[in-house]
Coordinates of C-alpha atoms and ligand atoms in Angstrom, one line a residue:
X1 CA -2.5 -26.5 -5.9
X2 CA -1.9 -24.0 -9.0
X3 CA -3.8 -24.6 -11.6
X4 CA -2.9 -24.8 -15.0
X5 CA -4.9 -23.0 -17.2
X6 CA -3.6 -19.4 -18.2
X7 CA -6.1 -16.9 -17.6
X8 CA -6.6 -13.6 -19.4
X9 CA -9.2 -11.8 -18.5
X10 CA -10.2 -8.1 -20.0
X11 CA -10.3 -4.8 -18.0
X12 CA -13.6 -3.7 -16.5
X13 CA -14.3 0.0 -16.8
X14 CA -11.3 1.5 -15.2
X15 CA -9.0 4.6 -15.9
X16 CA -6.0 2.5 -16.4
X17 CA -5.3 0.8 -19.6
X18 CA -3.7 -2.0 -17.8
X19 CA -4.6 -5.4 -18.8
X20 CA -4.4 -7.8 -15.7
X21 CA -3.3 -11.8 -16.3
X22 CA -4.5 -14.4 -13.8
X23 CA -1.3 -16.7 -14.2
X24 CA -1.7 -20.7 -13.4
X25 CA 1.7 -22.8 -12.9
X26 CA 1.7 -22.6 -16.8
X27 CA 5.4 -22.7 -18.7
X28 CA 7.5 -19.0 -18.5
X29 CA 5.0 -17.8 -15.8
X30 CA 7.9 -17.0 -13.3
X31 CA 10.0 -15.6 -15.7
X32 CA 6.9 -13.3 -16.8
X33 CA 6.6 -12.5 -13.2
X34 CA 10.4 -11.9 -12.4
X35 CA 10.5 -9.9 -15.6
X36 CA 7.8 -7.4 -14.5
X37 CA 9.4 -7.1 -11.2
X38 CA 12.8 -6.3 -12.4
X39 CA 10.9 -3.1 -14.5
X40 CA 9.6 -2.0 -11.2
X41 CA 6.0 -3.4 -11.6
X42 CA 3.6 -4.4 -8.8
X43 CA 3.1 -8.1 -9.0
X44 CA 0.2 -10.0 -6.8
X45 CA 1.3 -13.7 -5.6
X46 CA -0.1 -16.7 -3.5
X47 CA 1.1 -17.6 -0.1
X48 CA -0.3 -19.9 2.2
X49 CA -1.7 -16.7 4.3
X50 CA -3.3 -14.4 2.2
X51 CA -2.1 -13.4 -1.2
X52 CA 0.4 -10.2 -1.4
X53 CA 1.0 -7.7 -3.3
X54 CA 4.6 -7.4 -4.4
X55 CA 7.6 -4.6 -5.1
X56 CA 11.0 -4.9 -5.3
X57 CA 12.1 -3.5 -2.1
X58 CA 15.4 -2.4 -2.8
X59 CA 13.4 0.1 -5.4
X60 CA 11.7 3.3 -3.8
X61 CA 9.5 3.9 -6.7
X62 CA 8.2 0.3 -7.1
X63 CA 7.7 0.3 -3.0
X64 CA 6.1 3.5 -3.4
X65 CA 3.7 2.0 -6.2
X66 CA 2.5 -0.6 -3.1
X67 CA 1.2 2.3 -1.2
X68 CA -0.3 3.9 -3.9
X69 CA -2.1 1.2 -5.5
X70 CA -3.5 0.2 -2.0
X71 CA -4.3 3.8 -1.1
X72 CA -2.3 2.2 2.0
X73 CA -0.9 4.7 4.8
X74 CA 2.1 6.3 4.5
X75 CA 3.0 5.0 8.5
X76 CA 2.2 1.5 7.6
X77 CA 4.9 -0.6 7.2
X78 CA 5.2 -3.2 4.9
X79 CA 6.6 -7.2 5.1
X80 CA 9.7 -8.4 3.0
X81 CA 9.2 -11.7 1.9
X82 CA 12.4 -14.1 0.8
X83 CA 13.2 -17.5 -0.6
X84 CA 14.0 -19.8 1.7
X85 CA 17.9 -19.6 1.0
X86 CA 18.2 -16.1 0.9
X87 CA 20.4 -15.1 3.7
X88 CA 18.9 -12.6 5.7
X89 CA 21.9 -11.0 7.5
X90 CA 22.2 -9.3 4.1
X91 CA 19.4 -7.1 5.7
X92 CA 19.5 -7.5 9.3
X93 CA 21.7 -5.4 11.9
X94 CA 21.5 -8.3 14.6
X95 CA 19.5 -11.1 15.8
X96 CA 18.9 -12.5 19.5
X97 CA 19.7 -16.2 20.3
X98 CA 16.4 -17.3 19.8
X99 CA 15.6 -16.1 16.5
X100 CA 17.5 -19.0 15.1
X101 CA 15.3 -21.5 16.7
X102 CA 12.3 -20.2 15.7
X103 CA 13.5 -19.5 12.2
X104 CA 14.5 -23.3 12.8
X105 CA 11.1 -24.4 13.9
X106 CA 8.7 -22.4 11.7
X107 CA 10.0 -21.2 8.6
X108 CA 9.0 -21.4 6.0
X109 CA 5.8 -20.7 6.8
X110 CA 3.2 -17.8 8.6
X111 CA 5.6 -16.3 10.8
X112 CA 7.0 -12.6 10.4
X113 CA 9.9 -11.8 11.9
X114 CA 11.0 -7.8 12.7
X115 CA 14.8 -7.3 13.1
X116 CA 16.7 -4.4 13.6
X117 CA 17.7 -3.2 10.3
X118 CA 20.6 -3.1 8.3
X119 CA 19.2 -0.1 6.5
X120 CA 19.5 -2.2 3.2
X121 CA 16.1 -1.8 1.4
X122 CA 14.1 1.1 0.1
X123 CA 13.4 3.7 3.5
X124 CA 9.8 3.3 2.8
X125 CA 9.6 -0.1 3.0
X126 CA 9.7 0.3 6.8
X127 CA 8.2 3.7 7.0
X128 CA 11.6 5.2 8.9
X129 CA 11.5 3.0 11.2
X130 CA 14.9 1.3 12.0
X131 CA 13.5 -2.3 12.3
X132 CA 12.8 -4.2 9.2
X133 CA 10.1 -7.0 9.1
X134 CA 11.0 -10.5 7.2
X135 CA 9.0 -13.4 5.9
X136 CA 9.5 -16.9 4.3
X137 CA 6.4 -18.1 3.0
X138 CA 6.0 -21.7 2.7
X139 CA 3.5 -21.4 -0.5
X140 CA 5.4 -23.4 -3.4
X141 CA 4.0 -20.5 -5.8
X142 CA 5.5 -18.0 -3.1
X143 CA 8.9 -20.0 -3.2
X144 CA 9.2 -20.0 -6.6
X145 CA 8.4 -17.0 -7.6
X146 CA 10.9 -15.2 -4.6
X147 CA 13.6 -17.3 -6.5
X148 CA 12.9 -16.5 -9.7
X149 CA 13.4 -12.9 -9.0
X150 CA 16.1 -13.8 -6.1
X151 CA 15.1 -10.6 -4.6
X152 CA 13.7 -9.6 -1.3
X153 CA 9.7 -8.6 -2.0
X154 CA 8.1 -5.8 -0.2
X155 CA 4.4 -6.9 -0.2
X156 CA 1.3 -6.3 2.0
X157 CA -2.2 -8.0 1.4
X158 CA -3.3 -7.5 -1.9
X159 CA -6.6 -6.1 -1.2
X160 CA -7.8 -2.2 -1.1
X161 CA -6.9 -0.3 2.7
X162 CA -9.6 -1.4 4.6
X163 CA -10.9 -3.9 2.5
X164 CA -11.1 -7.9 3.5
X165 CA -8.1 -9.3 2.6
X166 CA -7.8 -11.5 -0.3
X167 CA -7.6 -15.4 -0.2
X168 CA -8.3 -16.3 -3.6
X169 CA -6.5 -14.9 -6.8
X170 CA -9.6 -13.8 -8.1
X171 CA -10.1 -11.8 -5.0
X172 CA -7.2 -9.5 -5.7
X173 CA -8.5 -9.2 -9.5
X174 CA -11.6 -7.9 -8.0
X175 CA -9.6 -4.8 -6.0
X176 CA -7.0 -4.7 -8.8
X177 CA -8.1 -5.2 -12.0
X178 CA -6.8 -3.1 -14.7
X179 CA -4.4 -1.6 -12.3
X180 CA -1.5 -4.3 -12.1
X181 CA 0.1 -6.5 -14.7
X182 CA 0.0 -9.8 -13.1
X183 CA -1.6 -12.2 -10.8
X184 CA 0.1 -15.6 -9.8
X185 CA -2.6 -18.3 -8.6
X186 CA -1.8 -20.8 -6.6
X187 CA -5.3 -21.2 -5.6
X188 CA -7.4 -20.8 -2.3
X189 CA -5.0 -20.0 0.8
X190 CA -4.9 -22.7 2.8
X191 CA -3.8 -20.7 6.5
X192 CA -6.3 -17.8 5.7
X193 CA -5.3 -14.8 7.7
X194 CA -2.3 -12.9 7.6
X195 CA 1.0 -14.1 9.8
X196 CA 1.8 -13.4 12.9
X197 CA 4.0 -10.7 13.3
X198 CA 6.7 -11.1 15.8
X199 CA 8.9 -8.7 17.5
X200 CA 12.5 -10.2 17.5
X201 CA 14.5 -6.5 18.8
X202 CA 14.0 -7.5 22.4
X203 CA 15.1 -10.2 25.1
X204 CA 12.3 -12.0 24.5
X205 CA 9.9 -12.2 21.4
X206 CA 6.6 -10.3 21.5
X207 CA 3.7 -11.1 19.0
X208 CA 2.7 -7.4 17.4
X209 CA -0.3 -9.4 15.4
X210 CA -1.6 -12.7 16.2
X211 CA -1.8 -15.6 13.4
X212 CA -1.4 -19.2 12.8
X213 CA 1.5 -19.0 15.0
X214 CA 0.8 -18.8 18.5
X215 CA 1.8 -17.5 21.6
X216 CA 2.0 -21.4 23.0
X217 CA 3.6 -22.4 20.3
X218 CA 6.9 -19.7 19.9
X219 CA 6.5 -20.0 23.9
X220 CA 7.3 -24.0 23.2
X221 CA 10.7 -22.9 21.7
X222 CA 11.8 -19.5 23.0
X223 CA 11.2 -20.2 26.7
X224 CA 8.4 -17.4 26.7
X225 CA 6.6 -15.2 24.6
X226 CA 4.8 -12.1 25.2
X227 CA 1.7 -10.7 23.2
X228 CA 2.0 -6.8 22.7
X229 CA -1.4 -4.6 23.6
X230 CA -0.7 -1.3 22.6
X231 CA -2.0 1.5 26.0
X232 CA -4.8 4.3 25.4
X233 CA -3.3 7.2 22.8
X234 CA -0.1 5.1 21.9
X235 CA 1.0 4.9 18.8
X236 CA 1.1 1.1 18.1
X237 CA 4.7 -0.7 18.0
X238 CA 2.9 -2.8 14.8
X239 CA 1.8 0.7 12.9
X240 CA -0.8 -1.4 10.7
X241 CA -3.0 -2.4 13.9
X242 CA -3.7 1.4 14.4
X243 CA -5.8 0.9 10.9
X244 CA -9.4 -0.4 10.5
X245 CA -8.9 -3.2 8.7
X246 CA -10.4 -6.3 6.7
X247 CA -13.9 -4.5 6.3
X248 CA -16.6 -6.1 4.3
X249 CA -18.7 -3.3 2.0
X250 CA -21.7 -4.2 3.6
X251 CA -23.5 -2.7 6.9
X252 CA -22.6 -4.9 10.1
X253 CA -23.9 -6.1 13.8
X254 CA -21.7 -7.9 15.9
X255 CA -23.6 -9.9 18.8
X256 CA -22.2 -12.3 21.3
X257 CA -25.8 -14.6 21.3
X258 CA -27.7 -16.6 18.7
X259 CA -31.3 -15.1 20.2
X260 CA -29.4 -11.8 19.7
X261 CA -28.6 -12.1 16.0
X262 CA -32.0 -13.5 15.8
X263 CA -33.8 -10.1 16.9
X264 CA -31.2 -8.4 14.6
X265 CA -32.0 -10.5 11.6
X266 CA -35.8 -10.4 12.1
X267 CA -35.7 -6.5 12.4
X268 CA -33.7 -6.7 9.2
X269 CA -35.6 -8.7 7.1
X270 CA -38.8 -6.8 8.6
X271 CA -37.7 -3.5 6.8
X272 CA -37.4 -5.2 3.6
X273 CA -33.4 -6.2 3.8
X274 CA -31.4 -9.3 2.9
X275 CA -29.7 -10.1 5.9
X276 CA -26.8 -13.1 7.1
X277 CA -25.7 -14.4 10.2
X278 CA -22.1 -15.6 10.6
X279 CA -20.9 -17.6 13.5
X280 CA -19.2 -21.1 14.3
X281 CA -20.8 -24.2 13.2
X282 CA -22.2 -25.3 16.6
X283 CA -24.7 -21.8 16.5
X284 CA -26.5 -23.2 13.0
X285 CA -28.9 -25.1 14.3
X286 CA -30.3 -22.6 16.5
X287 CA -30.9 -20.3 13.7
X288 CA -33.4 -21.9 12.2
X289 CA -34.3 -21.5 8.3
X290 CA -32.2 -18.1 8.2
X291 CA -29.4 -17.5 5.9
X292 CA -26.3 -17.8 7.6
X293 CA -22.6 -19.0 6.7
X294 CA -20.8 -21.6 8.7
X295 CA -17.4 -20.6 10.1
X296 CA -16.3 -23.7 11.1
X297 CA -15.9 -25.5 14.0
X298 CA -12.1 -24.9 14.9
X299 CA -9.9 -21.6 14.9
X300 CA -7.9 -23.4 11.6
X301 CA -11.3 -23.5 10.0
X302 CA -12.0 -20.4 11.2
X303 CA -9.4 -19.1 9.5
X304 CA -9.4 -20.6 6.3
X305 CA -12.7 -19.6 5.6
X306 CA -13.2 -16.1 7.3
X307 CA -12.1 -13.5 4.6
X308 CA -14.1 -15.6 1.9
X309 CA -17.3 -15.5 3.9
X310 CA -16.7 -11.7 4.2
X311 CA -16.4 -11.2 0.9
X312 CA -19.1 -13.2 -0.1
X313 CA -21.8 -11.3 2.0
X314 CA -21.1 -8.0 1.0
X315 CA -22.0 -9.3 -2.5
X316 CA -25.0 -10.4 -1.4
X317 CA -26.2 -9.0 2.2
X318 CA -27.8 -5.6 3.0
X319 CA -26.6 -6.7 6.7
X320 CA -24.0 -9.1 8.0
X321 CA -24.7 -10.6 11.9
X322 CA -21.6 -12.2 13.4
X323 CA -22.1 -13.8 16.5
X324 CA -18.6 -14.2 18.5
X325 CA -17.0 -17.4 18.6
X326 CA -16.5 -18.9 22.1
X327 CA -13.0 -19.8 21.5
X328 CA -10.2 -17.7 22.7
X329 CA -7.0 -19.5 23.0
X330 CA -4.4 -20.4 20.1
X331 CA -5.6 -19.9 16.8
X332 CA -8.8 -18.2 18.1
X333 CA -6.7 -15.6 19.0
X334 CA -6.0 -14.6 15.6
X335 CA -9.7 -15.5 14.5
X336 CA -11.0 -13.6 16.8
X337 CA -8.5 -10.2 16.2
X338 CA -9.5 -10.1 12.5
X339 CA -13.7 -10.4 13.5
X340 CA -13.7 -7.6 15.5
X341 CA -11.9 -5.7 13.6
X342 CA -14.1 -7.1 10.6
X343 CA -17.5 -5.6 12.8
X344 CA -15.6 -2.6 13.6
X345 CA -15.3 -3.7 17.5
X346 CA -11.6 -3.0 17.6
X347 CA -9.7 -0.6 16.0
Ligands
AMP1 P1 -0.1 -6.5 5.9 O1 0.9 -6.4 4.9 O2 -1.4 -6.0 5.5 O3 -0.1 -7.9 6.4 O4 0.5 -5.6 7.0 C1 1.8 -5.8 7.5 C2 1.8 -5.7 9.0 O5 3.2 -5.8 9.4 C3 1.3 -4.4 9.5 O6 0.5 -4.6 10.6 C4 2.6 -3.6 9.9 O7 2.4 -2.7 10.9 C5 3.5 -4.8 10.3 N1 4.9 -4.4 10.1 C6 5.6 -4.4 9.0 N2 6.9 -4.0 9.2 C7 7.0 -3.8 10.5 C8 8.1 -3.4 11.4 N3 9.2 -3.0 10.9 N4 7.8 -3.3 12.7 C9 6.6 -3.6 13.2 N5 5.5 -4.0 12.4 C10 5.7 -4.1 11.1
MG2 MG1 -3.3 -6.0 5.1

C-alpha cells in the first residue's frame, strides 16, 4: 500500500520556511515521524478514512498547533487516535457494557468512540468538554506510526477548515505545504470519508456523524442504535457538524434530476464556463457527451472516490453539478451527509 520511494519535495511560495517530506514505508520513516512528534511538531498520516493531521495530545501547545494550522474552530473538538494495544482506560472515566463489544467487533477500523473523560489529555483537545473522543485506525501506516510514538494522537482531517478532506498524501501537501514537517503516505484511502462518530456516554450508543459504520450494523451488536439530529438553534452534541464542511473551491449546483443538471450545465457552458456533472454511475448515460465524473455505483464506491472527485473539479470546473444519489440507507447515509454538505445543502 505505502510506497517506497522517499519523496522531497521543495516549498512553493509560502511565508514559512518549512520544508515538507512526503514519507513512503522507506527505512527510519517512523522514527523521523515519532521524533518530530516528541518536539511538539504537527505530523500528517494515512488512515484508511481520510488522512489526519497529528499532535501529541497530552501537549497543549502542539494540540494548539492543530487548530492553528487548520484555521479550525476553537469549539471543534478533535479525535485521539491510539495503537491498537493502547489501553484506553488510561483516558476514559467509564464505559457502558456495550462499548466492549463494539470495540470487539469494529476496531480497528472507522469507528470513533466518545467516552466520558478521564480529563487525561490536553483541555483543548476536547474543547472543555468532559467527553473525550477515541479512535483505532486500522491503516497499517496509522498502526505503526501510533506505536512508534506509543502516544495518544490528537488529529482531525488534514485539509484546510472547510476544505474537502484529503484522501491522498499529496492532497494534504497541497493545503499544507511548507507549513508542516512531515507527511506519511500510505497511499489512496481505501474507506474515503471520515468515521463515524459514536456517542458511547448514554444507555444506548448514538451515531453524532455517519460513516462506514452504520446504524444497522452497531444495531447488529448493541441491541439498538440511535442516529443523533441536532433541533433548530441547538448547539450540536458533535460541535464539528455545526461547521460547513468538505467544500470544493469551485462554484456549485446541487440537483436531484439528470434533465436538471442538464439545463444547469447547458446554461453554463452557454456563458462561456467549464462546467461538470457528478452523480452515480447509472445517471452517465443520460448525460450525453458532457463532462461528468462517475461516483460509483455503491455507497462504498461512493465513498472511496467522493473527496477525490471534489478536489479534482475545482482544479478544473468553473461549475460543479451534483445530481443526488438515490441511495439512502447504510453507507449512503454517510455518502450522502458529506454531498450536501459538499453543495452547501446542509450545514
Ligand atoms: P474531523 O477531525 O474533521 O473528523 O472532526 C472530528 C469530529 O469529531 C468533529 O465532528 C467533532 O465534533 C467530533 N468530536 C470530536 N471529539 C468529540 C467529543 N468529545 N464529543 C463529540 N464529538 C466529538
Ligand atoms: Mg474534518
Amino acid at each position: 500500500m505505502a510506497n517506497s520511494t522517499t519523496a522531497t519535495r521543495s516549498r512553493s511560495a509560502t511565508k514559512s520556511n518549512m520544508e515538507t517530506q512526503i514519507l513512503g514505508r522507506s527505512r527510519g520513516w517512523l522514527e523521523r515521524a515519532a521524533d518530530f512528534i516528541q518536539r511538539g511538531e504537527v505530523v500528517a498520516f494515512h488512515t484508511e478514512t481520510v488522512y489526519g493531521l497529528g499532535a501529541n495530545a497530552f501537549s497543549d501547545e502542539a494540540v494548539l498547533k492543530i487548530f492553528t494550522l487548520k484555521g479550525r474552530p476553537a469549539d471543534n473538538p478533535l479525535i485521539v487516535h491510539v495503537h491498537r494495544d493502547y489501553d484506553i482506560s488510561r483516558l476514559i472515566d467509564s464505559e457502558p457494557p456495550y462499548a466492549a463489544a463494539l470495540r470487539e467487533k469494529f476496531l480497528p477500523g472507522p469507528l470513533t468512540m466518545v467516552y466520558p473523560s478521564a480529563g487525561k489529555v490536553s483541555k483543548y483537545v476536547s474543547c472543555g468538554m468532559n467527553t473525550l473522543a477515541i479512535r483505532v485506525p486500522s491503516s497499517p501506516v496509522a498502526q505503526e506510526f501510533l506505536r512508534a510514538v506509543d502516544l495518544p494522537i490528537a488529529a482531525p482531517s488534514a485539509n484546510l477548515s472547510k476544505h474537502v478532506s484529503p484522501v491522498t498524501a499529496r492532497h494534504v501537501y497541497d493545503d499544507f505545504n511548507g507549513k508542516i514537517p512531515l507527511i506519511l503516505d500510505g497511499g489512496a484511502c481505501t474507506g474515503g470519508i471520515e468515521s463515524t462518530v459514536l456517542d458511547c456516554t448514554g444507555e444506548v450508543p448514538r451515531i453524532l456523524r455517519e460513516g462506514l459504520v452504520t446504524r444497522e450494523m452497531i444495531a447488529a451488536v448493541a441491541g439498538d442504535c440511535e442516529v443523533y439530529h441536532p433541533k433548530k438553534g441547538e448547539k450540536p452534541k458533535s460541535p464539528g457538524m455545526a461547521y460547513k464542511h468538505y467544500s470544493p473551491r469551485c462554484e456549485t449546483a446541487y440537483v436531484s434530476s439528470a434533465e436538471e443538471a442538464i439545463e444547469v450545465y447547458d446554461r453554463e457552458k452557454e456563458r462561456g464556463g467549464t462546467p461538470c456533472i457528478l452523480c452515480e454511475s447509472g445517471q452517465i448515460s443520460l448525460l450525453g457527451d458532457r463532462n461528468s465524473l462517475d461516483l460509483g455505483g455503491i455507497g462504498e464506491q461512493m465513498a472511496q472516490r467522493l473527496y477525490a472527485l471534489l478536489r479534482k473539479a475545482e482544479g478544473t470546473s468553473s461549475l460543479l453539478i451534483g445530481i443526488e444519489p438515490k441511495g439512502k440507507d447504510g453507507v449512503m447515509a454517510g455518502v450522502l451527509n458529506r454531498l450536501r454538505r459538499a453543495f452547501g445543502k446542509e450545514s
